[in-house]
N, CA and C atoms as an extended XYZ file, in Angstrom:
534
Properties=species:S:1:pos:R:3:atomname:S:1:resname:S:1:resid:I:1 pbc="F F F"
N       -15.164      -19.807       36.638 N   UNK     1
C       -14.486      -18.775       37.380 CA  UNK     1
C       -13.630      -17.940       36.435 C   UNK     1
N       -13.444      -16.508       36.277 N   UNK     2
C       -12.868      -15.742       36.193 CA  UNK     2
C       -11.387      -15.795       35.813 C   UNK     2
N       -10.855      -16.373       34.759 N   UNK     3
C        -9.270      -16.077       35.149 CA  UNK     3
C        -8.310      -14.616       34.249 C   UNK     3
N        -7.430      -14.364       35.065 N   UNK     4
C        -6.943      -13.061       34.248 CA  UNK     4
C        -5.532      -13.859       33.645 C   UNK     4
N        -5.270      -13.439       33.114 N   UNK     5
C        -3.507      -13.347       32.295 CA  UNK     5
C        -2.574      -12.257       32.008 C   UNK     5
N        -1.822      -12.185       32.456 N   UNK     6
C        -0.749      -10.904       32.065 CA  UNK     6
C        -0.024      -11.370       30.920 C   UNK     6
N         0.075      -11.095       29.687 N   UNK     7
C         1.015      -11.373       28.570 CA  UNK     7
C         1.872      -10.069       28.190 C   UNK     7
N         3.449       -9.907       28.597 N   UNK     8
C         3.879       -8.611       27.892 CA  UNK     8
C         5.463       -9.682       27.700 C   UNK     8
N         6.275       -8.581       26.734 N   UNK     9
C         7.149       -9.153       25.930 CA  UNK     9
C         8.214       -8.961       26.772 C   UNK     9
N         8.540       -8.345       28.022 N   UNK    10
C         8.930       -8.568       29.706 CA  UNK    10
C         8.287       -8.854       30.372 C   UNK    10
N         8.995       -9.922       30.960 N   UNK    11
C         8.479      -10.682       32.193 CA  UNK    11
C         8.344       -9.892       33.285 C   UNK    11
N         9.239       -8.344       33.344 N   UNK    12
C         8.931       -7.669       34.257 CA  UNK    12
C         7.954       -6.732       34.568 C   UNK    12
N         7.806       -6.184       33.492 N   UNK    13
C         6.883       -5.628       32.902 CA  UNK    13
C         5.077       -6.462       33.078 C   UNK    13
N         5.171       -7.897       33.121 N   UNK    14
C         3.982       -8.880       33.419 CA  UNK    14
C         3.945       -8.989       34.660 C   UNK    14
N         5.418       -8.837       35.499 N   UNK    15
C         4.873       -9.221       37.231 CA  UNK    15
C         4.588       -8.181       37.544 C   UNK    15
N         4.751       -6.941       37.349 N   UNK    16
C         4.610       -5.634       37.818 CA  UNK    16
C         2.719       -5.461       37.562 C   UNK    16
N         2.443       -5.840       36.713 N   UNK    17
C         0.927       -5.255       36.613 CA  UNK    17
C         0.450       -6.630       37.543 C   UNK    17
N         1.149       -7.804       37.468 N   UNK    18
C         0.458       -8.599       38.401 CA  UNK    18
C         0.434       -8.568       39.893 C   UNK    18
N         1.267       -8.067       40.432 N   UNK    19
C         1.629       -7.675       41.827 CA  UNK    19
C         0.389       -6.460       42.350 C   UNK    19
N         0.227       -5.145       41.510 N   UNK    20
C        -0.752       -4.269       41.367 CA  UNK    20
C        -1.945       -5.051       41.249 C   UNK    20
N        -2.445       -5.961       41.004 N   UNK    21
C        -4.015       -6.712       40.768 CA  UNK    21
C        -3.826       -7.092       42.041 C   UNK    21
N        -2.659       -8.288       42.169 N   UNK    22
C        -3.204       -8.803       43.321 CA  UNK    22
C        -3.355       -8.017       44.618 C   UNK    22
N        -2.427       -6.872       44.625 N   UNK    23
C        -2.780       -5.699       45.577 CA  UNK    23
C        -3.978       -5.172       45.608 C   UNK    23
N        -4.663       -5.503       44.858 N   UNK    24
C        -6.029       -4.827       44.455 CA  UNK    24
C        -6.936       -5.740       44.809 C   UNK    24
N        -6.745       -6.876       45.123 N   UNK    25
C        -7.810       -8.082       45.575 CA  UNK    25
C        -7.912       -8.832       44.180 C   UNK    25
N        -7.291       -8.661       42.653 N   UNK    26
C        -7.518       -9.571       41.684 CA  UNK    26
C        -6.773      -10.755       41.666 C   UNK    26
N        -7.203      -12.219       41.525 N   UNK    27
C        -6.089      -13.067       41.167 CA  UNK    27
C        -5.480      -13.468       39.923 C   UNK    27
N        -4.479      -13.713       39.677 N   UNK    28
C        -4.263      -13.779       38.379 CA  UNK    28
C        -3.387      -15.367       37.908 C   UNK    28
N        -4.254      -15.880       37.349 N   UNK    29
C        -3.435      -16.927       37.210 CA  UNK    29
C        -2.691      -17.091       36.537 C   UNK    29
N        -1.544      -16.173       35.859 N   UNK    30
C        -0.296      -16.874       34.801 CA  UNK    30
C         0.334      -15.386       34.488 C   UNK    30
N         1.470      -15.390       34.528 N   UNK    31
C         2.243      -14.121       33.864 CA  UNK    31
C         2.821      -15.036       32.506 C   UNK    31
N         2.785      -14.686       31.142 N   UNK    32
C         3.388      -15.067       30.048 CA  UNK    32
C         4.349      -14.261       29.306 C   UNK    32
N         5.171      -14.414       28.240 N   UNK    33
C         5.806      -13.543       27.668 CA  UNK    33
C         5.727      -13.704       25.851 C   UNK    33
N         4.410      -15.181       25.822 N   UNK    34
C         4.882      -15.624       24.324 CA  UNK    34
C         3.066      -15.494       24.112 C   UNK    34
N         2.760      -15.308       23.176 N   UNK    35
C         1.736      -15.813       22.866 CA  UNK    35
C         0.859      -17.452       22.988 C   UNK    35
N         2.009      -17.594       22.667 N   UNK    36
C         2.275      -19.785       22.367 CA  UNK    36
C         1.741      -20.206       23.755 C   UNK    36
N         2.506      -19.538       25.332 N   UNK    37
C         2.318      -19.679       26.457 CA  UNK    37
C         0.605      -19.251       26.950 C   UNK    37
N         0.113      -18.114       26.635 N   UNK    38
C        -1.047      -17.699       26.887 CA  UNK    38
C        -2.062      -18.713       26.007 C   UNK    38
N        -1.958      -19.094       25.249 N   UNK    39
C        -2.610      -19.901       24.238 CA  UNK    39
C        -2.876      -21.219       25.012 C   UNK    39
N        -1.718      -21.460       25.087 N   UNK    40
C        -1.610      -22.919       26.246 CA  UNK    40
C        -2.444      -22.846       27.187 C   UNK    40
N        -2.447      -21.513       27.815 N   UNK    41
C        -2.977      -21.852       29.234 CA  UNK    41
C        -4.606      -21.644       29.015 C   UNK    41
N        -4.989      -20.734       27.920 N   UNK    42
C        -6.197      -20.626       28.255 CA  UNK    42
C        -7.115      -22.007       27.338 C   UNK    42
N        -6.310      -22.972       26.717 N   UNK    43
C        -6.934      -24.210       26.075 CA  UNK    43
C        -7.515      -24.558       27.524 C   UNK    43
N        -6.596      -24.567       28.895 N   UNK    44
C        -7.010      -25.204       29.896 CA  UNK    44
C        -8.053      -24.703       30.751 C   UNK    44
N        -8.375      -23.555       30.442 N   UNK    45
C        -9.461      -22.501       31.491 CA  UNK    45
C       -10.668      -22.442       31.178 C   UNK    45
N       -11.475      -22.306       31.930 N   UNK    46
C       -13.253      -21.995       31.049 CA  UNK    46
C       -13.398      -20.783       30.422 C   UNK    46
N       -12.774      -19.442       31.033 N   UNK    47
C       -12.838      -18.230       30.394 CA  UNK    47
C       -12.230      -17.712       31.520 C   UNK    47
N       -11.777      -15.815       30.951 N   UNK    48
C       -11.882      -15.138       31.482 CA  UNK    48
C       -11.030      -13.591       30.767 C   UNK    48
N        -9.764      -12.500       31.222 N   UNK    49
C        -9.633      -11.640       30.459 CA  UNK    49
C        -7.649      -11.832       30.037 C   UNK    49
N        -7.510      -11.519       29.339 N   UNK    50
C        -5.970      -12.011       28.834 CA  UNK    50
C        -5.863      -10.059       28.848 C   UNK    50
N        -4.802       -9.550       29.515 N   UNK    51
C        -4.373       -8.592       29.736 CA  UNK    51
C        -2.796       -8.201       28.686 C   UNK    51
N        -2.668       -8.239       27.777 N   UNK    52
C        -1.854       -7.840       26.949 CA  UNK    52
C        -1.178       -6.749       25.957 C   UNK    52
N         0.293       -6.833       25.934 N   UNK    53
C         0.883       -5.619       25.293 CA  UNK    53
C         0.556       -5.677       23.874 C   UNK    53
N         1.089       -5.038       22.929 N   UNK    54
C         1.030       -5.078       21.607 CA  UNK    54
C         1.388       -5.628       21.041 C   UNK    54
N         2.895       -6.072       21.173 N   UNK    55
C         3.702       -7.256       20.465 CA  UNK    55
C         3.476       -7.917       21.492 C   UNK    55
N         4.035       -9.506       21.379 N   UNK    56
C         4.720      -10.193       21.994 CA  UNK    56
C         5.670      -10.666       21.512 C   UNK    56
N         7.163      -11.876       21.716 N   UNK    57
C         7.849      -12.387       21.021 CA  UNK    57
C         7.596      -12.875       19.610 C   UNK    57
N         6.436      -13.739       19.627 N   UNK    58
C         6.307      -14.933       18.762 CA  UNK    58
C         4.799      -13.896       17.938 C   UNK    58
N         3.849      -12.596       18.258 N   UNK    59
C         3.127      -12.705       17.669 CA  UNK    59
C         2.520      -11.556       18.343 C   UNK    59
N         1.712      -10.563       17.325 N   UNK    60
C         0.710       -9.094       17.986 CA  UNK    60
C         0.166       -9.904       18.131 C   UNK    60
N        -1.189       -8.375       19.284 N   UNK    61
C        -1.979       -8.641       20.172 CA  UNK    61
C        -2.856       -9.533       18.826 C   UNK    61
N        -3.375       -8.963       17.776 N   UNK    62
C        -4.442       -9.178       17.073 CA  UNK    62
C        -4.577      -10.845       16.603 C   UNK    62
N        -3.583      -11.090       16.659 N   UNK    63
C        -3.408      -12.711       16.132 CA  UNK    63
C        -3.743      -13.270       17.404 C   UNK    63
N        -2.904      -13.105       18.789 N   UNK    64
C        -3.268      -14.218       19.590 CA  UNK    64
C        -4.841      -13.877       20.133 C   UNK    64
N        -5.844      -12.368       19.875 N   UNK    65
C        -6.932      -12.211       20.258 CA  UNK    65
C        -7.656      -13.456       19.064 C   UNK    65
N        -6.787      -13.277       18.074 N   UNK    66
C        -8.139      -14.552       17.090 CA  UNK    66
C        -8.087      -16.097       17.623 C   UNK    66
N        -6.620      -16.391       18.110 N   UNK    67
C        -6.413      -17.793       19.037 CA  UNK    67
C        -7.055      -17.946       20.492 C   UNK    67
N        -7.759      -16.956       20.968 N   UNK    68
C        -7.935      -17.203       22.195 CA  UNK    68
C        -9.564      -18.304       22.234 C   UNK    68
N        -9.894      -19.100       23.026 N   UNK    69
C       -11.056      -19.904       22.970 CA  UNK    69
C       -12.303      -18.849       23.431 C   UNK    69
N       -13.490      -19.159       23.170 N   UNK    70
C       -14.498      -18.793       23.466 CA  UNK    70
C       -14.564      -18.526       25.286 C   UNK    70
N       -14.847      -17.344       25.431 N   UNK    71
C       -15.318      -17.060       27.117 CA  UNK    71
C       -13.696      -15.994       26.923 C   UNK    71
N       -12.712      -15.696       26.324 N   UNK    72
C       -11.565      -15.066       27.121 CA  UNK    72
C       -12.192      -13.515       26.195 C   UNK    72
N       -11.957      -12.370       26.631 N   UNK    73
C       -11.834      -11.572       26.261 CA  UNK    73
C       -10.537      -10.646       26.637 C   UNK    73
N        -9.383      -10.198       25.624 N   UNK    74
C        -8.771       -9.065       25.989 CA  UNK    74
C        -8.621       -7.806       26.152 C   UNK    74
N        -7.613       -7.110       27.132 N   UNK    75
C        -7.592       -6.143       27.480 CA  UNK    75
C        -6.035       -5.094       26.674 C   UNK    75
N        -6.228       -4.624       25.442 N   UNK    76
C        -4.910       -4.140       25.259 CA  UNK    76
C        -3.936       -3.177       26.000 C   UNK    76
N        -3.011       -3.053       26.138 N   UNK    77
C        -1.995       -1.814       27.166 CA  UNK    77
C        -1.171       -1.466       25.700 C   UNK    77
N        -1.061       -0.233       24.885 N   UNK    78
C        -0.400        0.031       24.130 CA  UNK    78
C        -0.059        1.804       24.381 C   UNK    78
N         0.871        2.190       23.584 N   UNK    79
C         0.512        3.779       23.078 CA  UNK    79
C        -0.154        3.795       22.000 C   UNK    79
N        -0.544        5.261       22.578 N   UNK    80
C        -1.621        6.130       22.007 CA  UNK    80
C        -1.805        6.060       20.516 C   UNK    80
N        -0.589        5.345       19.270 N   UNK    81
C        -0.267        5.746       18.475 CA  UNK    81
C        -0.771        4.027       17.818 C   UNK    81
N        -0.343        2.915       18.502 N   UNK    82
C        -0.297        2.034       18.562 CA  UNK    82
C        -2.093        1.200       18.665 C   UNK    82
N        -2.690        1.963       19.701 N   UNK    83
C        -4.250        1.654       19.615 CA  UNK    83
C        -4.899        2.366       18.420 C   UNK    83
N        -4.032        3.554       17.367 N   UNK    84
C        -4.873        4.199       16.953 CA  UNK    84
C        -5.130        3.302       15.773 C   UNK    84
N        -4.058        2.681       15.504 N   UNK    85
C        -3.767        1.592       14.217 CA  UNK    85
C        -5.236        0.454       14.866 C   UNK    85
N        -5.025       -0.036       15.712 N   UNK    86
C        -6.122       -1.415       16.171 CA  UNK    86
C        -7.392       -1.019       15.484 C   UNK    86
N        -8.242       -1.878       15.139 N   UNK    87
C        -9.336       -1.971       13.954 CA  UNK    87
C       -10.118       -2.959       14.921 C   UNK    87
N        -9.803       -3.870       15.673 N   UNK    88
C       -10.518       -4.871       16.745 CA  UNK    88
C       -11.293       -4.443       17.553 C   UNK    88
N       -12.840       -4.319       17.110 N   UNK    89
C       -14.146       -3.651       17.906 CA  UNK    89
C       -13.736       -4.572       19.585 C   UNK    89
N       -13.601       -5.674       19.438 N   UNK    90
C       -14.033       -6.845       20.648 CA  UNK    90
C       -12.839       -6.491       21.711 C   UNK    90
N       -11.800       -5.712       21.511 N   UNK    91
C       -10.784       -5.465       22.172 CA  UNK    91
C       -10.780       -4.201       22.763 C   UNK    91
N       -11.100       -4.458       24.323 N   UNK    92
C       -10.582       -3.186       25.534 CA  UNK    92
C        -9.127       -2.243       25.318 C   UNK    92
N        -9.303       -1.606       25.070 N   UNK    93
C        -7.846       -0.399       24.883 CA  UNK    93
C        -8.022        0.283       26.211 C   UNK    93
N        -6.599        0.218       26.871 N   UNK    94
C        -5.942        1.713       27.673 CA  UNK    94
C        -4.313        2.010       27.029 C   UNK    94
N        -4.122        3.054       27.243 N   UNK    95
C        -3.349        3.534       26.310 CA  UNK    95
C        -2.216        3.877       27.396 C   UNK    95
N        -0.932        3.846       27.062 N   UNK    96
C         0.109        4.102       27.924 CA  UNK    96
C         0.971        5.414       27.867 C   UNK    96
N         1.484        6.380       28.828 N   UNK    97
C         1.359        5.360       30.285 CA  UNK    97
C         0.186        5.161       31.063 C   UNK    97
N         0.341        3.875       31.730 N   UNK    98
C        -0.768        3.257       32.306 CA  UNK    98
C        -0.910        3.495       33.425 C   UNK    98
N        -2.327        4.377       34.082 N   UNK    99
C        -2.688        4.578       35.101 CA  UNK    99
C        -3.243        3.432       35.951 C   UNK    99
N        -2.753        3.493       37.158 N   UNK   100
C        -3.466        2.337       37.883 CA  UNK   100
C        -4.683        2.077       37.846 C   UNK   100
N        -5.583        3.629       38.562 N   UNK   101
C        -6.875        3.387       38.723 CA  UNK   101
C        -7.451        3.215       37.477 C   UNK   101
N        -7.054        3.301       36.107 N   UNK   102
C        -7.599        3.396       34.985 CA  UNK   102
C        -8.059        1.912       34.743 C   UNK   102
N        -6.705        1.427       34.736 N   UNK   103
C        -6.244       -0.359       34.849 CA  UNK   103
C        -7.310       -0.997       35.919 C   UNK   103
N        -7.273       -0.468       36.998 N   UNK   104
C        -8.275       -1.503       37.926 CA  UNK   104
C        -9.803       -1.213       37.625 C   UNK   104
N        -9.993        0.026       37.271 N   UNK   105
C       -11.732        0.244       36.925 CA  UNK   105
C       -11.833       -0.421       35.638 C   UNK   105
N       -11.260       -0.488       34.447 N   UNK   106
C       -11.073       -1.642       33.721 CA  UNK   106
C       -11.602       -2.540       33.699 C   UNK   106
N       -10.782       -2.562       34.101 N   UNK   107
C       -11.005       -5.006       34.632 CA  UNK   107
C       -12.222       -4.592       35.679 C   UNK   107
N       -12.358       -4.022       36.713 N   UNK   108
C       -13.467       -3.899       37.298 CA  UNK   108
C       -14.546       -4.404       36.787 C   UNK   108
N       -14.721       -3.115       35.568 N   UNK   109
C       -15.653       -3.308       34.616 CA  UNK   109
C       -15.983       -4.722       33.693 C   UNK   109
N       -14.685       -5.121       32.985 N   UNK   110
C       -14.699       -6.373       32.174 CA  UNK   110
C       -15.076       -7.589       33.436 C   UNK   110
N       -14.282       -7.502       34.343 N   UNK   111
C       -14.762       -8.772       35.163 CA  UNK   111
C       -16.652       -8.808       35.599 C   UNK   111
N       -17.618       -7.401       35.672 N   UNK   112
C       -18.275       -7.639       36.015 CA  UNK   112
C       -19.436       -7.981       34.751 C   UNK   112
N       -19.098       -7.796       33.841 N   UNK   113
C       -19.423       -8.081       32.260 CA  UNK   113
C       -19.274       -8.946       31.854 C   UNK   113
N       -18.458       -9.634       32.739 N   UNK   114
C       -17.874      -11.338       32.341 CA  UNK   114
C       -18.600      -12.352       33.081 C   UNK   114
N       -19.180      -11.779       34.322 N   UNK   115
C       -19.920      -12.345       34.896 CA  UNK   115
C       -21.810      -12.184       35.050 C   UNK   115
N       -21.230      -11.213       34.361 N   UNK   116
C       -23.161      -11.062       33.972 CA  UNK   116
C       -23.251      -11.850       32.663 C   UNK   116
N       -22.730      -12.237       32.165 N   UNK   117
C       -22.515      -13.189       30.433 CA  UNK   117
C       -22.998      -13.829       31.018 C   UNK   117
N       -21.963      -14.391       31.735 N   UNK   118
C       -21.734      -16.597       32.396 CA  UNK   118
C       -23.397      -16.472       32.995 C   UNK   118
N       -24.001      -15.581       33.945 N   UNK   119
C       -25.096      -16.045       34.339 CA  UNK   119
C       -26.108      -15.970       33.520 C   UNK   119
N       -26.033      -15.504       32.721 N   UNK   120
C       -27.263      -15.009       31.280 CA  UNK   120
C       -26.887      -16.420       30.618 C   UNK   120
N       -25.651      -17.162       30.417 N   UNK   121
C       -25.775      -18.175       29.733 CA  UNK   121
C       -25.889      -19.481       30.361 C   UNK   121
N       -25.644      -19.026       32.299 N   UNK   122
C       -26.231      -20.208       32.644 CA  UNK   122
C       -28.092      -19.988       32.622 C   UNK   122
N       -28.451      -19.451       32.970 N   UNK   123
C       -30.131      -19.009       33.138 CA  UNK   123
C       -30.004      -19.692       31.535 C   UNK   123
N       -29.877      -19.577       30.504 N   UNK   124
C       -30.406      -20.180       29.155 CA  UNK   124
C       -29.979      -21.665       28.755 C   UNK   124
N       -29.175      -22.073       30.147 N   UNK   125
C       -29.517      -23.466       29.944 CA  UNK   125
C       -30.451      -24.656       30.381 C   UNK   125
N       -31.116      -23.866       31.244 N   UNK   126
C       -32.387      -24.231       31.649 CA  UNK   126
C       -33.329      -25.275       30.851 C   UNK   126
N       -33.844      -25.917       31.302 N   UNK   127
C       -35.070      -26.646       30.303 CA  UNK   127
C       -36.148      -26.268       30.598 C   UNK   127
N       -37.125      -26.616       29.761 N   UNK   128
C       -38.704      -25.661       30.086 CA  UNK   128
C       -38.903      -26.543       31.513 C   UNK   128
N       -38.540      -27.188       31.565 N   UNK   129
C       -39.371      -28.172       33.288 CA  UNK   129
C       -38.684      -27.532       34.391 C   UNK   129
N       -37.465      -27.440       34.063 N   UNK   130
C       -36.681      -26.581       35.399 CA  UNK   130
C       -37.163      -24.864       35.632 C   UNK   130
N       -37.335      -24.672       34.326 N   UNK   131
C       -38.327      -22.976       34.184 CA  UNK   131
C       -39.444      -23.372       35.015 C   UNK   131
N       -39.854      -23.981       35.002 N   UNK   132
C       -41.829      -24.630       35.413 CA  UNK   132
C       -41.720      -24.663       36.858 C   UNK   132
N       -40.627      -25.135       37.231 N   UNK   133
C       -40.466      -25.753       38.487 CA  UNK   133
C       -40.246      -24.741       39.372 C   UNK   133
N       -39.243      -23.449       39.171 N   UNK   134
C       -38.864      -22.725       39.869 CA  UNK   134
C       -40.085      -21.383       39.755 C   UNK   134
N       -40.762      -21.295       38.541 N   UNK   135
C       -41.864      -20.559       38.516 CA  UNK   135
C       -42.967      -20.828       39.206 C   UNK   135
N       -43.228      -22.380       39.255 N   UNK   136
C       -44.341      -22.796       40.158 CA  UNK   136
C       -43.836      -22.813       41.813 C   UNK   136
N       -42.764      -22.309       42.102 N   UNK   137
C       -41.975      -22.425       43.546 CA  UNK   137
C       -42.513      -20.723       44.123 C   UNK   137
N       -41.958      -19.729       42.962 N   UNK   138
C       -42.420      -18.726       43.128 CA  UNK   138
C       -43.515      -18.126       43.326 C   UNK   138
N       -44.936      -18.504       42.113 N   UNK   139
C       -45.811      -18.854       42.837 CA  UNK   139
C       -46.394      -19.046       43.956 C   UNK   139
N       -46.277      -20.216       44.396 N   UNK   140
C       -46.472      -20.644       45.715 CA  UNK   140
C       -46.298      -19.643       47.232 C   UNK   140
N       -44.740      -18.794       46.547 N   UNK   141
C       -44.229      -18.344       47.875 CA  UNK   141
C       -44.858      -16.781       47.827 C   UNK   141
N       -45.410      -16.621       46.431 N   UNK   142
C       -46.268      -15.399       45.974 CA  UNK   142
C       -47.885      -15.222       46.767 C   UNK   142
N       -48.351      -16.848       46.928 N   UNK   143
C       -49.576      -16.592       47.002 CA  UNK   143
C       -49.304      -16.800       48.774 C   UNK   143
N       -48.280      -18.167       49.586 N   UNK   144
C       -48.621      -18.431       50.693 CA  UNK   144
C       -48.009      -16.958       51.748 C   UNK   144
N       -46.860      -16.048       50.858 N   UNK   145
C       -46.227      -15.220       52.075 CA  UNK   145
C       -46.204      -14.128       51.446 C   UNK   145
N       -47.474      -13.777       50.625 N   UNK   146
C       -47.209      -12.367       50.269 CA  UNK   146
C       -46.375      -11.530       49.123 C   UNK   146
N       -45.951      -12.156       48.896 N   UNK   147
C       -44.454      -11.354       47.998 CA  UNK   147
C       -44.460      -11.552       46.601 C   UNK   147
N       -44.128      -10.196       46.233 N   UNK   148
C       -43.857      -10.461       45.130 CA  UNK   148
C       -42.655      -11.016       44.167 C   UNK   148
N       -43.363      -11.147       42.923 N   UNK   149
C       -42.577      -12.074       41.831 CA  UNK   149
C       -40.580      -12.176       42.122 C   UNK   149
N       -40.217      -10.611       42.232 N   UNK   150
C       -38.780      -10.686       42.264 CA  UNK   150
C       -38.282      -10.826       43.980 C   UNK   150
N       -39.258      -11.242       45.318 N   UNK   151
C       -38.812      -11.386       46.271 CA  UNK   151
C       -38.835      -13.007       46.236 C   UNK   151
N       -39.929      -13.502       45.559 N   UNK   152
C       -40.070      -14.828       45.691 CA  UNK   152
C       -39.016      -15.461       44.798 C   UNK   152
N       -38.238      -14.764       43.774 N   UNK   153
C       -36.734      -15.264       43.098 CA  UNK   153
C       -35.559      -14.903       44.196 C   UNK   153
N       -35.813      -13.919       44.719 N   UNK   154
C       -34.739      -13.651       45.870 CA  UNK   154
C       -34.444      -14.759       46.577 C   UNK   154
N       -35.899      -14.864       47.213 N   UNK   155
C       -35.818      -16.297       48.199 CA  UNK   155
C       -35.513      -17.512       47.177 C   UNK   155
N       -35.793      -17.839       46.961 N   UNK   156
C       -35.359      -18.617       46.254 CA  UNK   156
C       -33.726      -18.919       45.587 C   UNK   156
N       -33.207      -18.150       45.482 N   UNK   157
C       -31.749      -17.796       44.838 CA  UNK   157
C       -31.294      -17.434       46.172 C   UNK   157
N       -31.422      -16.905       46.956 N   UNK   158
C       -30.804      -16.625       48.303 CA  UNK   158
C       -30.658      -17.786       49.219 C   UNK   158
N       -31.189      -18.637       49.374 N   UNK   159
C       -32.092      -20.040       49.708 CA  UNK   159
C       -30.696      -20.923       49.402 C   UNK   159
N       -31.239      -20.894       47.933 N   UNK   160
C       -29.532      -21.860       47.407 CA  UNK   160
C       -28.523      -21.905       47.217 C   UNK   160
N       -28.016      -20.439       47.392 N   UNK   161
C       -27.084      -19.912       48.079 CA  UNK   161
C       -26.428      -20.723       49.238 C   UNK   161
N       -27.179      -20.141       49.909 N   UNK   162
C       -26.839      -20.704       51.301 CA  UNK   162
C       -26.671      -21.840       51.771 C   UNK   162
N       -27.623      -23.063       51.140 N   UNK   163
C       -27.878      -24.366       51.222 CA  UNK   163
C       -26.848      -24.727       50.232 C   UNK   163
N       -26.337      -24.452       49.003 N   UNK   164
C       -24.911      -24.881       48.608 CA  UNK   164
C       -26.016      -25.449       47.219 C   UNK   164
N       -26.917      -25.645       47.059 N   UNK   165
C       -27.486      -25.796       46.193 CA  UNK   165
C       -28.509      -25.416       44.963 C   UNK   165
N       -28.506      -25.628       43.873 N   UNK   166
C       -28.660      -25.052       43.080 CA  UNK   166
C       -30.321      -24.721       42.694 C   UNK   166
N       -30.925      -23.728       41.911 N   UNK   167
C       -32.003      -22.966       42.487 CA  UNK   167
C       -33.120      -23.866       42.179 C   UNK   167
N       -33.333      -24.480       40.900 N   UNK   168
C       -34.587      -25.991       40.539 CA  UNK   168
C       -34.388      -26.795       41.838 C   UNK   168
N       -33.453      -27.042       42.377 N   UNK   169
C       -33.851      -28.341       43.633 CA  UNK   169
C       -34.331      -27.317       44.592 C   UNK   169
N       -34.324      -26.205       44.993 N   UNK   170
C       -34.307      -25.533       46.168 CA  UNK   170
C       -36.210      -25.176       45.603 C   UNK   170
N       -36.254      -25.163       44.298 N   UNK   171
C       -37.814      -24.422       44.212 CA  UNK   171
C       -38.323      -26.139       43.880 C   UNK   171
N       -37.672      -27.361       43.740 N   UNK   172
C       -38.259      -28.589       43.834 CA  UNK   172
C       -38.502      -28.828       45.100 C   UNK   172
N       -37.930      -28.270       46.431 N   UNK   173
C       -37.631      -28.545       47.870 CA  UNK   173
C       -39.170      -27.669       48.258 C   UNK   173
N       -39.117      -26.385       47.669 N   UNK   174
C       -40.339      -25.591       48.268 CA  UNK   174
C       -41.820      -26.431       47.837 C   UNK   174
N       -41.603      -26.481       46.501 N   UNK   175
C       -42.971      -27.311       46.283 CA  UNK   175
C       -43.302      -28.894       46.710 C   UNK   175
N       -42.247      -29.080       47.348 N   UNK   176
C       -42.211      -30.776       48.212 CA  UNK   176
C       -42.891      -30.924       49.424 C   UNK   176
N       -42.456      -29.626       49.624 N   UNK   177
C       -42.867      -28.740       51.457 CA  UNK   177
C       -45.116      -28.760       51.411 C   UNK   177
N       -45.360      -28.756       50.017 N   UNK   178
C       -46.706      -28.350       49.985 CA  UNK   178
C       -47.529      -29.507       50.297 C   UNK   178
C-alpha cells in the first residue's frame, strides 16, 4: 500500500500540506520534521512518496533521498532558485509558492506510477506454471464463451477480485470446472 510522508523543518508547515491531502481523499501516514524521523518510519513501510522541503533540521532533501529504502520515491517543495541547484534526475520538483492543484495532480500522478510499478513487479513474480495456468484458463474461456484474449484476463482478474482471491487459483478454479 501506498504511504505518503510530509517532512518540512515546521511542523506547521507539515500539518498544513497534510490536512490539504487528506481533504483531497489522500492518507498520509506521518508528518516529520527530522530526516532521522522519516528514515525511521519508512525502514517500517513497503513503499510509497516522502513529500519534502529542502532542508530539514538534521539534513537536505538530497541526503535523506539517498537514505530512503527501495519502493519510496520523493516529492521536492522548494523555490525556484533552490530546485535550480538540484542535480537529482529521480526527484519530483514543484517549486514554491505552492499551488494546491499543482500539489494534488502531482501526487495524483506519482501515486498512479507507484502503482503501476508494484503491479508490473507483482505480474514478474510469477513462475512459468502460474503463467501456464492462468493462460490455459484464458484459453479455455477463449474457446468455450467466445472472447477474446484481454476479456478472458478481465474475467479472470475481475473474478478474483471479487472472490477475494488471487488470479492463478481463480484460473486453477476455471480449469477445475472442465
Amino acid at each position: 500500500m501506498l504511504s505518503i510522508i510530509v517532512a518540512f523543518p515546521k511542523i506547521d508547515d507539515a500539518k498544513s500540506i497534510k490536512n490539504t491531502l487528506i481533504k483531497n481523499g489522500f492518507e498520509v501516514n506521518a508528518t516529520c520534521t527530522t530526516g532521522a524521523q522519516v528514515i525511521s518510519i519508512t525502514d517500517e513501510l513497503d513503499g510509497g512518496i516522502v513529500i519534502s522541503g529542502y532542508r530539514l533540521s538534521d539534513m537536505y532533501y538530497n541526503e535523506l533521498n539517498n537514505y530512503l529504502p527501495k519502493g519510496f520515491e520523493m516529492l521536492l517543495i522548494a523555490s525556484p532558485t533552490k530546485l535550480a541547484e538540484s542535480k537529482e534526475s529521480n526527484i519530483v520538483c514543484l517549486k514554491m509558492p505552492l499551488k494546491i492543484n499543482d500539489l494534488l495532480n502531482t501526487l495524483q500522478m506519482m501515486t498512479y506510477n507507484y502503482t503501476r510499478r508494484k503491479r508490473k513487479e507483482k505480474q514478474k513474480g510469477r513462475t512459468e506454471e502460474e503463467k501456464a495456468a492462468i493462460n490455459k484458463a484464458k484459453q479455455v474461456l477463449m474457446v468455450r464463451n467466445n472472447m477474446t484474449e484481454e476479456e478472458a484476463h478481465r474475467y479472470i482478474q475481475k473474478n478474483s477480485m471479487d472472490s477475494g482471491i488471487n488470479m492463478v487459483e481463480m484460473a486453477e478454479m476455471i480449469l477445475n470446472l472442465l
